[in-house]
JSON list of C-alpha atoms in Angstrom, two decimals:
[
{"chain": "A", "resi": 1305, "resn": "UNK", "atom": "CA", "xyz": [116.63, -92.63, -147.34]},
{"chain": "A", "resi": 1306, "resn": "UNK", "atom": "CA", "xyz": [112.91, -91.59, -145.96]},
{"chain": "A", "resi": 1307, "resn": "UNK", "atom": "CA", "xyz": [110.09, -92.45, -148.58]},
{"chain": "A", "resi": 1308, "resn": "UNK", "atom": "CA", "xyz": [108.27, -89.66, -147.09]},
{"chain": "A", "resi": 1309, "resn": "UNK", "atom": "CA", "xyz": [108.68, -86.80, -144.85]},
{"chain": "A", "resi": 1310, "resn": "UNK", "atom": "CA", "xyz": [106.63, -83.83, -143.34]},
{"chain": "A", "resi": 1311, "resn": "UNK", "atom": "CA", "xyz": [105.80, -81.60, -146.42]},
{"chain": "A", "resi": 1312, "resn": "UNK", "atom": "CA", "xyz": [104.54, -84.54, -148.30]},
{"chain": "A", "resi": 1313, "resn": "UNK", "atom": "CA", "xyz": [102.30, -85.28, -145.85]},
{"chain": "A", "resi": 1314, "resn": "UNK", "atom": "CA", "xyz": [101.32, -81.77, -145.21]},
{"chain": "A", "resi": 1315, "resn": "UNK", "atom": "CA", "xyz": [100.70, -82.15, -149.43]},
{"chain": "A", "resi": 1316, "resn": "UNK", "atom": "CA", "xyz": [97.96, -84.13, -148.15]},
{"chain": "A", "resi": 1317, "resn": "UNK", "atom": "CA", "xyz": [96.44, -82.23, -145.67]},
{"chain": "A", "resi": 1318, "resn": "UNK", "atom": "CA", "xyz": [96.84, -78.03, -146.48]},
{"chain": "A", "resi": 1319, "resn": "UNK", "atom": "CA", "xyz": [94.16, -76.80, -144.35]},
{"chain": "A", "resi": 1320, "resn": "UNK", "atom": "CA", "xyz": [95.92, -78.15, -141.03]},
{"chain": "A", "resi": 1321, "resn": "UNK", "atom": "CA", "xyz": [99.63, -76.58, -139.67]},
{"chain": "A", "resi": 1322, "resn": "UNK", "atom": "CA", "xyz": [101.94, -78.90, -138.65]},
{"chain": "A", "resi": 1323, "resn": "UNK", "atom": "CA", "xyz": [105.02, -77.55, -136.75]},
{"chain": "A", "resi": 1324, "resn": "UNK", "atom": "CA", "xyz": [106.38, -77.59, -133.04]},
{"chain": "A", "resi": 1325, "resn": "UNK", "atom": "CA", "xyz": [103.37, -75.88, -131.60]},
{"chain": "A", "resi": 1326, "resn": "UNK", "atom": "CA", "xyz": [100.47, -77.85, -133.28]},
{"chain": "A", "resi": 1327, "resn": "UNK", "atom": "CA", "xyz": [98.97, -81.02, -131.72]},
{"chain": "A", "resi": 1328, "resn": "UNK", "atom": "CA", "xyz": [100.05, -83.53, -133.09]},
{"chain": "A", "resi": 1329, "resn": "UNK", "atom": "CA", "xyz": [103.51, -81.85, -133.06]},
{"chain": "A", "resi": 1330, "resn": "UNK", "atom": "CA", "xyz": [105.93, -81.81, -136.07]},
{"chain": "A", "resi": 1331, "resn": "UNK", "atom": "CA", "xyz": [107.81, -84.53, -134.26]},
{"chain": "A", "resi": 1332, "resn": "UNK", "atom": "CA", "xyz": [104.90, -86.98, -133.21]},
{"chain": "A", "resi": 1333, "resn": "UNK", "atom": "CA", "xyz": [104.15, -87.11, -137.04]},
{"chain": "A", "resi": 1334, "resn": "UNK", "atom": "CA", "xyz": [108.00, -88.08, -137.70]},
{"chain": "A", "resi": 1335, "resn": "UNK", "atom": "CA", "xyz": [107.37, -91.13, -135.59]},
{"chain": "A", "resi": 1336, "resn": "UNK", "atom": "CA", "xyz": [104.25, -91.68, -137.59]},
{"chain": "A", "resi": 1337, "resn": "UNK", "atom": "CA", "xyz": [106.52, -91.71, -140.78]},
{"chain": "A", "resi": 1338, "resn": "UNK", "atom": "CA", "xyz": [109.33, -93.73, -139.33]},
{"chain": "A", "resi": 1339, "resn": "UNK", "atom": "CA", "xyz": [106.88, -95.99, -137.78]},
{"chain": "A", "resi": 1340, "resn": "UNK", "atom": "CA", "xyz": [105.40, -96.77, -141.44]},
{"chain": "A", "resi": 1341, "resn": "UNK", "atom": "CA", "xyz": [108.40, -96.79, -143.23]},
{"chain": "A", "resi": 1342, "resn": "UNK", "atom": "CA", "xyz": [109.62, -99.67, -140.65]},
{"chain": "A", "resi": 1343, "resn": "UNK", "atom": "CA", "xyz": [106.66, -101.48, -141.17]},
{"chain": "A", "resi": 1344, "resn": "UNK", "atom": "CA", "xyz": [107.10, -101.49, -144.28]},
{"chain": "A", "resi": 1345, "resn": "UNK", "atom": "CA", "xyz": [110.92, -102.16, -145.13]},
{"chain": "A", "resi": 1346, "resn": "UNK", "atom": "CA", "xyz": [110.22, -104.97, -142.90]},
{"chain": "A", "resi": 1347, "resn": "UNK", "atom": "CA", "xyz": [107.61, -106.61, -144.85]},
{"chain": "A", "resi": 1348, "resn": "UNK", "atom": "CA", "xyz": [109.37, -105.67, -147.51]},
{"chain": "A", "resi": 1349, "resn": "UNK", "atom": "CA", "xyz": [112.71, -107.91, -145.66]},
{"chain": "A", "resi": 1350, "resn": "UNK", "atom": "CA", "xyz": [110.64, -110.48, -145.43]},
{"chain": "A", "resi": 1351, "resn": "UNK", "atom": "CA", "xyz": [109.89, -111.45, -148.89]},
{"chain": "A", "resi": 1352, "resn": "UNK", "atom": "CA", "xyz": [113.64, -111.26, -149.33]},
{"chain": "A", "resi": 1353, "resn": "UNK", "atom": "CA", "xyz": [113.80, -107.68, -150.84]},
{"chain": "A", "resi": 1354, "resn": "UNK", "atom": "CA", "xyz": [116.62, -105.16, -150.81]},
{"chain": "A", "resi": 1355, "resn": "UNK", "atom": "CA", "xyz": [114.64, -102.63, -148.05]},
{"chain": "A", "resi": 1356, "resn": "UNK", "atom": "CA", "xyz": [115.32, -99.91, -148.07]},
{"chain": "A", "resi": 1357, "resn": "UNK", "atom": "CA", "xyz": [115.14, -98.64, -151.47]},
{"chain": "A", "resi": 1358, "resn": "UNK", "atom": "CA", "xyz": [116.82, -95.85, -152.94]},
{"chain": "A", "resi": 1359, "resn": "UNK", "atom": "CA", "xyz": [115.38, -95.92, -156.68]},
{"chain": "A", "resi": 1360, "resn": "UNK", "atom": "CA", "xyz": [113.66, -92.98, -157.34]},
{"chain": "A", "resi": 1361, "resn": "UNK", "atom": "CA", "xyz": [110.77, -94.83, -158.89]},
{"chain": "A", "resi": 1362, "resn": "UNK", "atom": "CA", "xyz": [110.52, -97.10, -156.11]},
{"chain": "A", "resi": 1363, "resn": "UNK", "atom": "CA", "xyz": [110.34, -94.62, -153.50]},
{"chain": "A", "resi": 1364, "resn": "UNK", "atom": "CA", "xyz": [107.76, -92.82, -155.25]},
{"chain": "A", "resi": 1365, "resn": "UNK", "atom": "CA", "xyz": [105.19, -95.73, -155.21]},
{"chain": "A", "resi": 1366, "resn": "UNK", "atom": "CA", "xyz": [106.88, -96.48, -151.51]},
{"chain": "A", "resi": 1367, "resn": "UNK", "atom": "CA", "xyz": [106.36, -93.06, -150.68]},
{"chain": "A", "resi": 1368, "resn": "UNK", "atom": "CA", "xyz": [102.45, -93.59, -151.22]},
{"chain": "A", "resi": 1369, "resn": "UNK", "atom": "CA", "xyz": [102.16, -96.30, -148.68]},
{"chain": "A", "resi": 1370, "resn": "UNK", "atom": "CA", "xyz": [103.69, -94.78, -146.63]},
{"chain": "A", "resi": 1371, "resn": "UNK", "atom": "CA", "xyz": [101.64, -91.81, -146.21]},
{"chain": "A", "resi": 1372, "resn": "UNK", "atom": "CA", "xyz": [98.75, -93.81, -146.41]},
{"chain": "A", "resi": 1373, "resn": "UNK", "atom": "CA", "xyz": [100.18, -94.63, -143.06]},
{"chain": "A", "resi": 1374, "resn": "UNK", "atom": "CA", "xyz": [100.71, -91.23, -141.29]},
{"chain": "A", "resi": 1375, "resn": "UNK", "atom": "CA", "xyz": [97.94, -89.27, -142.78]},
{"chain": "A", "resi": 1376, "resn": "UNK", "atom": "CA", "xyz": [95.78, -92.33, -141.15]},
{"chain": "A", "resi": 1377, "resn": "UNK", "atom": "CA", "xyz": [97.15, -91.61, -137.68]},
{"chain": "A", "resi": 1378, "resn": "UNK", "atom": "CA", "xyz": [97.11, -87.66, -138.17]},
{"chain": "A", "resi": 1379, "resn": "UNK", "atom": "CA", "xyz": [93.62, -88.07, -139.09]},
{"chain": "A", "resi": 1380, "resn": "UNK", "atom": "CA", "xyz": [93.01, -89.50, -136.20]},
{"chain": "A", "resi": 1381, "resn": "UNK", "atom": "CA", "xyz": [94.52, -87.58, -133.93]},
{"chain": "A", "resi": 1382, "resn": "UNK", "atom": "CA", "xyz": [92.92, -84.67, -135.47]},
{"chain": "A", "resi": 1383, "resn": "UNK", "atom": "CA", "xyz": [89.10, -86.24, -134.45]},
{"chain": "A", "resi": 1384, "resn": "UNK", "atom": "CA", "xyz": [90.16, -87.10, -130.68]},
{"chain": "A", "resi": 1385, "resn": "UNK", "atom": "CA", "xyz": [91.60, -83.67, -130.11]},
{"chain": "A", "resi": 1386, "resn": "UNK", "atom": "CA", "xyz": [88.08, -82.30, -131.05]},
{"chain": "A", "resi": 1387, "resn": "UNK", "atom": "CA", "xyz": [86.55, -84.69, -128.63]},
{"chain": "A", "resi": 1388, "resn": "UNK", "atom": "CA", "xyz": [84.91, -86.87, -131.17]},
{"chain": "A", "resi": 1389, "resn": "UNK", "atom": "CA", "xyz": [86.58, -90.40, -130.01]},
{"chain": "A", "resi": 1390, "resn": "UNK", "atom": "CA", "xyz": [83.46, -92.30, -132.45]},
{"chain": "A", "resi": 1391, "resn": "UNK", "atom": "CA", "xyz": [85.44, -90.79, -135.28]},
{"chain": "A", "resi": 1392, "resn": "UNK", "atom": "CA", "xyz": [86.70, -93.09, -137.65]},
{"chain": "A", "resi": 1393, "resn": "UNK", "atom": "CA", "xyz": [88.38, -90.59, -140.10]},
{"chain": "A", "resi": 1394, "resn": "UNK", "atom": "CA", "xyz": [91.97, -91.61, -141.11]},
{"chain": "A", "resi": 1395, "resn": "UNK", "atom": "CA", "xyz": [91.32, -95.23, -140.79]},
{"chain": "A", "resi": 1396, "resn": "UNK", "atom": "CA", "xyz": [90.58, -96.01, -144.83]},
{"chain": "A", "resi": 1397, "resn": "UNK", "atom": "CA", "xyz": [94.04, -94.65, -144.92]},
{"chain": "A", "resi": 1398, "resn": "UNK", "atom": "CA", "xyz": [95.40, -96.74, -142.25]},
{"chain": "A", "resi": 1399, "resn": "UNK", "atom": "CA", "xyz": [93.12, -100.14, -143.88]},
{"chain": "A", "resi": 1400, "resn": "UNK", "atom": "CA", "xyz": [94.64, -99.45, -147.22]},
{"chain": "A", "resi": 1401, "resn": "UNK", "atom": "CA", "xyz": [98.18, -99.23, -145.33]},
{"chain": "A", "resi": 1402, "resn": "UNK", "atom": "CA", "xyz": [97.96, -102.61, -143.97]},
{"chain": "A", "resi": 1403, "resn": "UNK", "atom": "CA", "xyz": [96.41, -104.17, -147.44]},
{"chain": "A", "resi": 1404, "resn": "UNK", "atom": "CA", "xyz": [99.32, -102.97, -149.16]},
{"chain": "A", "resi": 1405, "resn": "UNK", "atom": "CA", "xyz": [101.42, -104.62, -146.51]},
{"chain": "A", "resi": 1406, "resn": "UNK", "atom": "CA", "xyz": [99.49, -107.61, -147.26]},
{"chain": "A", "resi": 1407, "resn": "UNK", "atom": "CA", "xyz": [99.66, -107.51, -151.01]},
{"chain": "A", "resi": 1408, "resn": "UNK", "atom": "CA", "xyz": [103.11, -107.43, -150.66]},
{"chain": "A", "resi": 1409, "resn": "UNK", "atom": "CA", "xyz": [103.18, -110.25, -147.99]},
{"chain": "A", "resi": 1410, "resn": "UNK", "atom": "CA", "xyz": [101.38, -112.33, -150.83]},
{"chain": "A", "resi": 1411, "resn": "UNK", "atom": "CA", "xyz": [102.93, -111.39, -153.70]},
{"chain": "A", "resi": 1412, "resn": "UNK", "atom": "CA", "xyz": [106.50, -110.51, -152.90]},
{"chain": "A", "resi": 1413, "resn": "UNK", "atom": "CA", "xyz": [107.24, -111.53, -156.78]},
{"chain": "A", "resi": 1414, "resn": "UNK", "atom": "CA", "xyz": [105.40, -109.08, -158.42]},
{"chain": "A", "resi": 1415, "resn": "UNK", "atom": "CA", "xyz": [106.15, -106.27, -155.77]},
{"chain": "A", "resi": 1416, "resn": "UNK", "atom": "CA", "xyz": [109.82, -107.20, -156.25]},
{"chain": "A", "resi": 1417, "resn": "UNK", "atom": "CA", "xyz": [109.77, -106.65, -159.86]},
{"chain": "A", "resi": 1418, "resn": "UNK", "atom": "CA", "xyz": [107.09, -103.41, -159.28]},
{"chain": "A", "resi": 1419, "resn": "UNK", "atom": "CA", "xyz": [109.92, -101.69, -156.99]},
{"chain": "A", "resi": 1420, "resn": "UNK", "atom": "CA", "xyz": [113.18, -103.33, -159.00]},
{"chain": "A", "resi": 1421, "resn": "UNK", "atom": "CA", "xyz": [112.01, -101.41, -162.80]},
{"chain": "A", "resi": 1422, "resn": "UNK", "atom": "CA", "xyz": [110.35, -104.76, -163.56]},
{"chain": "A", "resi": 1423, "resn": "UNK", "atom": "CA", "xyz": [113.36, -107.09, -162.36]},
{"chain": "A", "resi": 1424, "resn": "UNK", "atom": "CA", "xyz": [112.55, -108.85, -159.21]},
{"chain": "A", "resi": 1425, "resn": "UNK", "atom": "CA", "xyz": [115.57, -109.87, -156.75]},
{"chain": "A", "resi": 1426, "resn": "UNK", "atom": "CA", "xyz": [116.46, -113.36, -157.44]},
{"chain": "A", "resi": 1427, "resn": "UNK", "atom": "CA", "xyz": [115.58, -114.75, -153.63]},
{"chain": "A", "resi": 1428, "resn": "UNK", "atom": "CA", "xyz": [112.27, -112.90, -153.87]},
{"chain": "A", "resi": 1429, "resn": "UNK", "atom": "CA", "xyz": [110.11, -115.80, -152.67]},
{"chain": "A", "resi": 1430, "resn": "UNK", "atom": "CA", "xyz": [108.04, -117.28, -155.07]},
{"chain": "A", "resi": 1431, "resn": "UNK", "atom": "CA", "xyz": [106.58, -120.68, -153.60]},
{"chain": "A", "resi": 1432, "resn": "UNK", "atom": "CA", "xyz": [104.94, -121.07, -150.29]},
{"chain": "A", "resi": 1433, "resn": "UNK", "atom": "CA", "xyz": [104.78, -124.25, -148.47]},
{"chain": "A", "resi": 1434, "resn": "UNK", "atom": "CA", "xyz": [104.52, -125.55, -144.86]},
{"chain": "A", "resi": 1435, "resn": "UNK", "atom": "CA", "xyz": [108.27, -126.06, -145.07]},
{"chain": "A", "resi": 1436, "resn": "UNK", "atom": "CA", "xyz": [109.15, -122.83, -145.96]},
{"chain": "A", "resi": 1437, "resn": "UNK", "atom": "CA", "xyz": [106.14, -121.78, -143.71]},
{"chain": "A", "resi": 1438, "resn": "UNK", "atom": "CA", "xyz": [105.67, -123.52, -141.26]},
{"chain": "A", "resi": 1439, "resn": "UNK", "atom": "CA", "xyz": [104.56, -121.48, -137.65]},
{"chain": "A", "resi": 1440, "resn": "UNK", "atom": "CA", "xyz": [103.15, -124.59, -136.72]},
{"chain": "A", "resi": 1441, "resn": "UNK", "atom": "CA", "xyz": [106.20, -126.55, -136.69]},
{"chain": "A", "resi": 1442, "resn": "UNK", "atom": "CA", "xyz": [104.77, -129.85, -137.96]},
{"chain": "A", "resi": 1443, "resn": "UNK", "atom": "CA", "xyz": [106.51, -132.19, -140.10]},
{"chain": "A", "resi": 1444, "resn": "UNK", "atom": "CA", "xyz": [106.01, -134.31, -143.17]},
{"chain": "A", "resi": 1445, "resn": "UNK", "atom": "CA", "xyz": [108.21, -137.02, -141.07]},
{"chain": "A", "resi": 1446, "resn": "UNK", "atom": "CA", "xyz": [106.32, -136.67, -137.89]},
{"chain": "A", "resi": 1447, "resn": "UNK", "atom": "CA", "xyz": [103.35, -137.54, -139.83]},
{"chain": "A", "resi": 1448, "resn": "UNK", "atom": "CA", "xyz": [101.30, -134.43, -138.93]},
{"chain": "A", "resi": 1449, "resn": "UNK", "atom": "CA", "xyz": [100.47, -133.98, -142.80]},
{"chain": "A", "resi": 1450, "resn": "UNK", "atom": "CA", "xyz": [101.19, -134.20, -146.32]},
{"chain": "A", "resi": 1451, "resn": "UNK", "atom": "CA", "xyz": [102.59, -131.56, -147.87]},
{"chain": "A", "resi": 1452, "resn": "UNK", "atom": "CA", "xyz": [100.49, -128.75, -149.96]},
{"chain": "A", "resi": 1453, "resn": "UNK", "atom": "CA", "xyz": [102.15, -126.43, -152.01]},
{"chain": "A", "resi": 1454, "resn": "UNK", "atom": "CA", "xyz": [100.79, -122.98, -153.30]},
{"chain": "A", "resi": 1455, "resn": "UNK", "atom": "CA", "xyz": [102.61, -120.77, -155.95]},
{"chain": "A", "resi": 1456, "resn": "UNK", "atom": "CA", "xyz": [101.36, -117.08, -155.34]},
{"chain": "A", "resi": 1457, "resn": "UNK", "atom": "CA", "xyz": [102.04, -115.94, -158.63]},
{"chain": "A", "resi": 1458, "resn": "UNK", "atom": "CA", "xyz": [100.24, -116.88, -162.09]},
{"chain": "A", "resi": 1459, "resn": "UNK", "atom": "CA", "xyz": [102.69, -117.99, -164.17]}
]
C-alpha cells in the first residue's frame, strides 16, 4: 500500500499541473514517491519494523515523510527547468526527509510504538553496541576495545 500518491502531492503544490504533458511528467513524480517510500520502509526494516504499513494512522504520519520527499525533488525540478540551477527550493523538504530517516534510525523504539498505536514490535531495537554495530568489525577478543554500550531511549 503507497503512503502517498500524485493528488496528495499535488495537495501540496495547486498552482503547478502535473500530468503526462508537464515537466516533470506524472510518471517521473511516481518514481519520486516510490523512491521515498523505499527509503523509507527500508529504514524502517532496519530497526526491525513491520514495513510496509497498512494502519491507517501509520500511513498518515508515513504519508508526511514521504512527501516531504517528492515535493523536495519536484521543487527542484521546477527551479532547473526555469534555468535557475543556484536554486535551492525543495531542499528543506528533502533535509527534513532525511532527518526523519534519521530520527527513526536513532530511535527505532519510539517510532515503533509512534507507527504500532503506541505498541512497538517486540525486536524493535532498543540497545546499540559495537556488537550489534559493529561496521568496523573489531572485536572485544581481538583486543581492539572494550565494549561501550548506549541505550537510545530514556527509560
Amino acid at each position: 500500500m503507497p503512503y502517498a500518491d500524485l493528488d496528495s502531492l499535488r495537495g501540496r503544490s495547486p498552482h503547478r499541473t502535473i500530468d503526462a504533458n508537464s515537466k516533470p511528467t506524472a510518471t517521473e513524480v511516481q518514481a519520486w514517491l516510490d523512491e521515498g517510500q523505499a527509503i523509507l520502509d527500508s529504514e524502517l526494516k532496519a530497526g526491525e519494523m513491520p514495513a510496509p504499513y497498512s494502519d491507517a494512522d501509520a500511513v498518515k504520519v508515513l504519508r508526511t515523510i514521504v512527501l516531504n520527499y517528492a515535493e523536495g525533488r519536484l521543487r527542484q525540478a521546477y527551479a532547473t527547468a526555469g534555468g535557475d540551477h543556484t536554486n535551492t527550493d525543495g531542499l528543506d523538504q528533502i533535509d527534513r526527509f532525511y532527518a526523519s530517516i534519521d530520527d527513526i534510525r536513532k530511535s527505532p523504539q519510539r517510532w515503533g510504538a509512534v507507527l504500532g498505536a503506541g505498541i512497538a514490535p517486540d525486536g524493535t531495537r532498543r540497545i546499540r553496541s559495537y556488537a550489534t554495530d559493529n561496521n568496523a568489525s573489531k572485536s572485544v577478543s581481538g583486543g581492539d576495545f572494550d565494549p561501550v554500550f548506549e541505550m537510545t531511549e530514556v527509560f
